[in-house]
CSV table of C-alpha atoms in Angstrom, one decimal:
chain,number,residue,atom,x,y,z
A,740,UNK,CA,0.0,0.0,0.0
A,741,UNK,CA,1.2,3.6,-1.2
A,742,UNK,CA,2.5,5.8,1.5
A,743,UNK,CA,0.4,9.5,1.3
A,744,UNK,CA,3.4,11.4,0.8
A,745,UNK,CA,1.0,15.0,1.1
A,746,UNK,CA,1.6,16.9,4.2
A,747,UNK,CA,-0.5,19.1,5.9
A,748,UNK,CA,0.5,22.2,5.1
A,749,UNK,CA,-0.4,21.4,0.8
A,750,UNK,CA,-3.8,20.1,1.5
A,751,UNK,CA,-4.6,23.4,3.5
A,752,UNK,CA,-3.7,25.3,0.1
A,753,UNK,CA,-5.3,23.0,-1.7
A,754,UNK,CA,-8.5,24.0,0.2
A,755,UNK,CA,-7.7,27.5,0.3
A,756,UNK,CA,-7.3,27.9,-3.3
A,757,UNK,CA,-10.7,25.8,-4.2
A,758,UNK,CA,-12.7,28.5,-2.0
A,759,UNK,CA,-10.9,31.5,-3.9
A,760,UNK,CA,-12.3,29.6,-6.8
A,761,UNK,CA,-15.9,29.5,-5.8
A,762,UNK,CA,-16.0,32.6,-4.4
A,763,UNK,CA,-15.0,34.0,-8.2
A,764,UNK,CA,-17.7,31.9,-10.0
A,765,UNK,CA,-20.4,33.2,-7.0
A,766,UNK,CA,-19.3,37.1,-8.0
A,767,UNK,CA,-19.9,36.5,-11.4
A,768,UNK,CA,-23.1,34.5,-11.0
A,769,UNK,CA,-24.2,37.7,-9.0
A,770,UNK,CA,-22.9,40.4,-11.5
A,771,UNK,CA,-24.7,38.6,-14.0
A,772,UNK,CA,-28.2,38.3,-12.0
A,773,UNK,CA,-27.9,42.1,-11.0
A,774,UNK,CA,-27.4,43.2,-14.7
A,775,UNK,CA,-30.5,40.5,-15.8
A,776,UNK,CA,-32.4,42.5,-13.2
A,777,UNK,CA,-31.2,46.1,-14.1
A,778,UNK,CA,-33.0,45.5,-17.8
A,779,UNK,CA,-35.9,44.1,-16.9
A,780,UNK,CA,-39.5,46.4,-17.2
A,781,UNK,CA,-40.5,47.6,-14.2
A,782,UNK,CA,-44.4,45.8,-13.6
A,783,UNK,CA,-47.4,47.8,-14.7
A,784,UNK,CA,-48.9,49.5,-11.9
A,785,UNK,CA,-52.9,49.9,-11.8
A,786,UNK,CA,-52.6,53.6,-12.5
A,787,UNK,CA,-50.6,53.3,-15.4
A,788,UNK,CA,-52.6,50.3,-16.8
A,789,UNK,CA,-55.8,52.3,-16.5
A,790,UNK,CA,-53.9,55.4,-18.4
A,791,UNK,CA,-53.2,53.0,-21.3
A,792,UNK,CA,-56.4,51.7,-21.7
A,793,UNK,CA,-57.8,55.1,-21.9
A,794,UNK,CA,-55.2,56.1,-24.1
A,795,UNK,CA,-56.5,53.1,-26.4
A,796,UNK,CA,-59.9,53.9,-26.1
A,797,UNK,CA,-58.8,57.8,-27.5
A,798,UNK,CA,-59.9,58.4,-30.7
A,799,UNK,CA,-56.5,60.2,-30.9
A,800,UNK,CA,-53.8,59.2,-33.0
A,801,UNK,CA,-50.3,61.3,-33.7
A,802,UNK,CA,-50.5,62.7,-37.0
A,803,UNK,CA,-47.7,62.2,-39.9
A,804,UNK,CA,-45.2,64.8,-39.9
A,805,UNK,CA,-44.5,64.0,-43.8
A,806,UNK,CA,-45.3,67.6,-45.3
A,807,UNK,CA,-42.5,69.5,-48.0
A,808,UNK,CA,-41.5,73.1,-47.8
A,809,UNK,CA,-44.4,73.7,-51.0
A,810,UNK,CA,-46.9,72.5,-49.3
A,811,UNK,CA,-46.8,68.3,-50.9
A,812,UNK,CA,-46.4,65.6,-49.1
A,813,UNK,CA,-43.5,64.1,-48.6
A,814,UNK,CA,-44.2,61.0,-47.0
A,815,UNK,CA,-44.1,57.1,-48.5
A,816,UNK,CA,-46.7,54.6,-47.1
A,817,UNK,CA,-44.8,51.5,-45.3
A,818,UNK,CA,-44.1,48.3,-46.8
A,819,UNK,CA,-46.8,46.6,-44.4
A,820,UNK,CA,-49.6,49.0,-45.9
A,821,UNK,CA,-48.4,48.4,-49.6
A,822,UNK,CA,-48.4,44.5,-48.8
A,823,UNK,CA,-51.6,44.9,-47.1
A,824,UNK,CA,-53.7,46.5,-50.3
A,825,UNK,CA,-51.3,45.2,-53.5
A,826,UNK,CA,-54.7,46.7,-55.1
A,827,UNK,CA,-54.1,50.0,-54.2
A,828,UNK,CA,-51.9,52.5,-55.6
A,829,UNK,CA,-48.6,53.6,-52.8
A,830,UNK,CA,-49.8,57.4,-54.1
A,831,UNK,CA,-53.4,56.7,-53.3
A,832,UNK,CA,-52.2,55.2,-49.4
A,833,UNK,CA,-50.0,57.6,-48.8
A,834,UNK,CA,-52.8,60.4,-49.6
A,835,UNK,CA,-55.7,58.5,-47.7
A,836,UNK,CA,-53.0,58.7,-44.4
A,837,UNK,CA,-51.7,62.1,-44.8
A,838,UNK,CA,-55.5,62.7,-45.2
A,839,UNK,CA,-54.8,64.7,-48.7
A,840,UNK,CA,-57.6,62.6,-50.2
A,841,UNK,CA,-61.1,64.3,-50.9
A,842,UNK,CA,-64.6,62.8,-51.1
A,843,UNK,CA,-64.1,63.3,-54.7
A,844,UNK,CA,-61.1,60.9,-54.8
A,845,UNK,CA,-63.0,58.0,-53.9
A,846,UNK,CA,-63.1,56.8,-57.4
A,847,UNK,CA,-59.8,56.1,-56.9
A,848,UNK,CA,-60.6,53.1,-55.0
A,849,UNK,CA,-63.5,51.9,-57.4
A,850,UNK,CA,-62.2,48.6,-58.6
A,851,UNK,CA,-64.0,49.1,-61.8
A,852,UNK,CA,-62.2,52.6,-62.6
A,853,UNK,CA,-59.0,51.2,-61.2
A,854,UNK,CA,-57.8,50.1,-64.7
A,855,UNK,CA,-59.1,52.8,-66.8
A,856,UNK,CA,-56.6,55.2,-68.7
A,857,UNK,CA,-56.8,58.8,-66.9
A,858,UNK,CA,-58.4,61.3,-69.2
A,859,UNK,CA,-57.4,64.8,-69.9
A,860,UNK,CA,-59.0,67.9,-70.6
A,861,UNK,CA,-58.0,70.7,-72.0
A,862,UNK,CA,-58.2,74.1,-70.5
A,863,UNK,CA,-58.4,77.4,-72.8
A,864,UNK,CA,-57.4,79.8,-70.4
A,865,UNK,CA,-54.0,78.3,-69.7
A,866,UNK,CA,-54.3,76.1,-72.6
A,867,UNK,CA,-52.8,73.6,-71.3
A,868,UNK,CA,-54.3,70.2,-71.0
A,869,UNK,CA,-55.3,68.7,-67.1
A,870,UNK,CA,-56.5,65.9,-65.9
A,871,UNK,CA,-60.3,65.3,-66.0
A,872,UNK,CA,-62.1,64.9,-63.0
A,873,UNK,CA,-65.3,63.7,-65.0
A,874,UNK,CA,-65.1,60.3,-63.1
A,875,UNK,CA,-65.8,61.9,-59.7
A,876,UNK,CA,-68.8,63.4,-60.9
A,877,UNK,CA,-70.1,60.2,-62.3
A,878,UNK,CA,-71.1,58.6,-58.4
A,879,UNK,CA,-74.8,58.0,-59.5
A,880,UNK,CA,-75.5,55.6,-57.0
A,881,UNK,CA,-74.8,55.0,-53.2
A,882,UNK,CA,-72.7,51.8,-54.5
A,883,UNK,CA,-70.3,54.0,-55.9
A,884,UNK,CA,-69.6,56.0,-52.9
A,885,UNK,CA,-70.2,52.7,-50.2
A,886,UNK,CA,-67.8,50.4,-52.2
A,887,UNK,CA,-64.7,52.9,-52.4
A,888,UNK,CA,-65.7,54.3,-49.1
A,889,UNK,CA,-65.4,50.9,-47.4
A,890,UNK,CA,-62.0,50.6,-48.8
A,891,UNK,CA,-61.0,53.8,-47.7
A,892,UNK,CA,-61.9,53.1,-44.2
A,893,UNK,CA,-59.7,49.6,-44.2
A,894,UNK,CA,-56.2,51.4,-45.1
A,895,UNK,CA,-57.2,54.1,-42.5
A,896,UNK,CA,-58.2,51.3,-39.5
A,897,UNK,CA,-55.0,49.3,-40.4
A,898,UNK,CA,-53.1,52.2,-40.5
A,899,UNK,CA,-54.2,54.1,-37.0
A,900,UNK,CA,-54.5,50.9,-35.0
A,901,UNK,CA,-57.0,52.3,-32.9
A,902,UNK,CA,-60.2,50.6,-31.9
A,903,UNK,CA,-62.0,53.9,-30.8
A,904,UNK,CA,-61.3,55.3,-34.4
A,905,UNK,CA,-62.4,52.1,-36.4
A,906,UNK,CA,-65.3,51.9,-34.5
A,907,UNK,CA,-66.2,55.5,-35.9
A,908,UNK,CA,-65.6,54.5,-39.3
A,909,UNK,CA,-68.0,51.8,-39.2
A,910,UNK,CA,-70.5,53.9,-37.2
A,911,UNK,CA,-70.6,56.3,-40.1
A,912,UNK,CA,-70.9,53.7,-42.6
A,913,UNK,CA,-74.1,52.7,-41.0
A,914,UNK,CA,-75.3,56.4,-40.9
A,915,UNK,CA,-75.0,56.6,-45.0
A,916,UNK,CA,-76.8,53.5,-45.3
A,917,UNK,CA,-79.5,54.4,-42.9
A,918,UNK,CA,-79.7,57.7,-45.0
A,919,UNK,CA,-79.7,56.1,-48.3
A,920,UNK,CA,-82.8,53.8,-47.6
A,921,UNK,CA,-84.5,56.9,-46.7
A,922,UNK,CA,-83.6,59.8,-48.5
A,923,UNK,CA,-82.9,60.5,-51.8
A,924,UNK,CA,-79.4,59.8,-53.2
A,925,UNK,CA,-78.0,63.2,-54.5
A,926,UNK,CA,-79.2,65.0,-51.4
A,927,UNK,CA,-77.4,62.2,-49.5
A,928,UNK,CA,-74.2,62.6,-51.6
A,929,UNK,CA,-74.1,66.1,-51.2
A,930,UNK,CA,-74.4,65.9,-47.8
A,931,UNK,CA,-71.4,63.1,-47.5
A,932,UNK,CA,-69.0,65.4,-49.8
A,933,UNK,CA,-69.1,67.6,-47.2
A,934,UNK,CA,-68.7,65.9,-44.3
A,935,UNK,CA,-66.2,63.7,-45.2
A,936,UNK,CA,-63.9,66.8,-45.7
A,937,UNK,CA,-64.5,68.2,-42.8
A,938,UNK,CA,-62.7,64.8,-40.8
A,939,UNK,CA,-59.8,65.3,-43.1
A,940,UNK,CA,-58.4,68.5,-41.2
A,941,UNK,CA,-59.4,66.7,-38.0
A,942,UNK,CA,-57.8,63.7,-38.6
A,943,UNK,CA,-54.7,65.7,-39.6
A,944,UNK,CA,-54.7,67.0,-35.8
A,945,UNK,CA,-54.8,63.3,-34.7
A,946,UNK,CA,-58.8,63.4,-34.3
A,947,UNK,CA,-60.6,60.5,-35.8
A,948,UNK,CA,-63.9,61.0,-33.0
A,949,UNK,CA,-66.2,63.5,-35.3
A,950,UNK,CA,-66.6,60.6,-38.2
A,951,UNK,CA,-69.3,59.0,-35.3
A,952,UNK,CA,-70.9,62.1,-34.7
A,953,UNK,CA,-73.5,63.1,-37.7
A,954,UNK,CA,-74.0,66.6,-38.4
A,955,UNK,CA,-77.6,68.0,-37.3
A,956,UNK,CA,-76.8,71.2,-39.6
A,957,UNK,CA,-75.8,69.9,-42.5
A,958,UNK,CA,-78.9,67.2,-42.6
A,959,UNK,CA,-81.3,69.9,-42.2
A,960,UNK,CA,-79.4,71.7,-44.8
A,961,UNK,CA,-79.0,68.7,-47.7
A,962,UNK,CA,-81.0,66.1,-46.8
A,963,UNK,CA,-84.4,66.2,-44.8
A,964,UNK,CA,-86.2,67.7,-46.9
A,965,UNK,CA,-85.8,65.2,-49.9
A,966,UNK,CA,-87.4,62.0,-48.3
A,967,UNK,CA,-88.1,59.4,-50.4
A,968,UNK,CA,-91.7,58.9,-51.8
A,969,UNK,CA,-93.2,55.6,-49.9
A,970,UNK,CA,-93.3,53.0,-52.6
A,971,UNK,CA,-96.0,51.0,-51.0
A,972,UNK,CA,-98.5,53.8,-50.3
A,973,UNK,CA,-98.4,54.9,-53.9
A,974,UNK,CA,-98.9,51.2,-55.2
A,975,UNK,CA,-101.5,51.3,-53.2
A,976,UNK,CA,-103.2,54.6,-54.4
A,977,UNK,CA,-102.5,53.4,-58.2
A,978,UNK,CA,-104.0,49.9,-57.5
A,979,UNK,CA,-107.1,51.8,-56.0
A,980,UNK,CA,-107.7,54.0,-59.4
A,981,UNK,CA,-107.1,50.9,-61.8
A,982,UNK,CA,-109.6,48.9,-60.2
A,983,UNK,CA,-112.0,51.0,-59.7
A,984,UNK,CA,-115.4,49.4,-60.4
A,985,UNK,CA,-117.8,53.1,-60.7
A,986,UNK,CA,-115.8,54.1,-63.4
A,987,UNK,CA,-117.5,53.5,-66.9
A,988,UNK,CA,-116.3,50.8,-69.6
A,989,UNK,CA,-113.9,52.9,-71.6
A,990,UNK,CA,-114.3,50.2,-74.8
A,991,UNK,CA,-118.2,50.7,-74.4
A,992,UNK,CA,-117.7,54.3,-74.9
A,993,UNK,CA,-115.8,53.5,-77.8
A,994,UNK,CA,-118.3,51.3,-79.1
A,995,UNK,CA,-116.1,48.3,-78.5
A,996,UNK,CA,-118.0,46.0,-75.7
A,997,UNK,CA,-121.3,45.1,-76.5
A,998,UNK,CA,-121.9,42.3,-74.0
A,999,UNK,CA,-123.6,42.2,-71.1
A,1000,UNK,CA,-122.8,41.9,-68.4
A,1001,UNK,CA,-119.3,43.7,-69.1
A,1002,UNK,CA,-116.6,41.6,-69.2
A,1003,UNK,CA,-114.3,43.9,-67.3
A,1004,UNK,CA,-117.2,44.6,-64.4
A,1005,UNK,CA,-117.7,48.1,-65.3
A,1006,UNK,CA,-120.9,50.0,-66.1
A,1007,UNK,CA,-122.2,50.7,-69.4
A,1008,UNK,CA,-122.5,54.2,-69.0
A,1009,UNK,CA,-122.0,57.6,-70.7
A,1010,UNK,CA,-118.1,58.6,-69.8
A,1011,UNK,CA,-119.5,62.2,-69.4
A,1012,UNK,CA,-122.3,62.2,-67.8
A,1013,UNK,CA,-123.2,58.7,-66.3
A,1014,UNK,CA,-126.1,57.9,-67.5
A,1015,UNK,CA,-127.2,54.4,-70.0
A,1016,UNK,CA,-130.0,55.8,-72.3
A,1017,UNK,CA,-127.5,57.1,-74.9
């Protein structure tokens, strides 16, 4: 059997240098849990969730800083917006979030004018020749307004994010269709062209609220007082006058019905003046 030749004294350094050791690794374990902790978000307290959610529910939303020194925008719609409608054109996004597009741009967004070659007209007093708006006056029915408009209101919810503001979109929508089935359609549009271009300076201050708010004013102003005639009630009145049994056989009055009893149910009497001896 081997003699242990180690002596005291070396297995007391041994041990020595085995704590240095672990004391190291500990100090670095440490350092490394104090910088884990040092980049970690501080938790949510209840006042700060409630701020978010309020801020959420705002109808609020920064505006785009994205305006030249003339006066055009400068500003290129992102890459997740051009992915998001391949259909429409990156000028056409990046006006509908800048909020340079008008009620009369909506054609724009028409997917049967989409593909159609833009026309020109030429002007005599600059003689020069511009580009014909002749397609925005051509929204003859509430589809071509609600189609567009619909599309329009996508790029601006995925754009703004905001649940407050999306909900106004789609509470306007209903508006214009509760005031199409009612009133008549150009009193409606005219109405619409307005008010759409009033959001668009609101919107540019970060507002998206007023679009689910309607506008007493301009109602009275464009649209009560073209109501649309009650279909029913005049079927009614012109099925009441058609079969009207008083009135006298018009063919016996032309000599035409001879039998009797009339065919159609109706007197054989004098047109003028009612009476059968003549």
């Amino acid at each position: 059997m081997p003699i242990d030749s180690t002596s005291p004294a070396d297995e007391l350094g041994a041990l020595r240098e085995s704590q240095n050791q672990l004391s190291t690794r500990m100090e670095q374990l440490l350092s490394q849990f104090e910088s884990l902790t040092a980049h970690r978000p501080s938790p949510t307290t209840p006042a700060a969730a409630t701020a978010a959610a309020a801020q959420q529910a705002s109808t609020f939303v920064p505006p785009i800083a994205g305006v030249g020194a003339n006066g055009a925008s400068t500003f290129t719609p992102p890459l997740s917006l051009r992915s998001r409608f391949p259909d429409v054109e990156a000028a056409v996004i990046a006006a509908i979030i800048t909020h340079e597009f008008k009620a009369a741009d909506l054609h724009k967004l028409d997917p049967t004018n989409r593909d159609k070659e833009t026309a020109y007209t030429f002007n005599g007093s600059t003689n020069q020749f511009e580009v014909s708006h002749r397609a925005a006056r051509e929204y003859k029915n509430p589809f071509s307004v609600l189609i567009p408009l619909t599309t329009y209101f996508k790029v601006l919810a995925f754009h703004v994010n905001n649940n407050a503001a999306t909900d106004a979109f789609w509470d306007y929508s209903a508006h214009l269709l509760k005031l199409v089935a009612e009133y008549e359609w150009h009193a409606v549009y005219a109405y619409h062209s307005i008010f759409f271009n009033r959001r668009r300076a609101e919107m540019a201050a970060g507002d998206y609220s007023r679009w689910g708010q309607s506008e007493n004013g301009l109602l009275a102003e464009h649209v009560y007082g073209h109501r649309k005639p009650n279909p029913s009630k005049q079927a009614k009145n012109t099925a009441t006058t058609r079969s009207n049994p008083a009135e006298a056989c018009r063919k016996f009055n032309d000599g035409k019905c001879l039998n009797m009893p009339c065919p159609w149910g109706r007197p054989h009497t004098c047109s003028s003046c009612g009476k059968s001896d003549h």
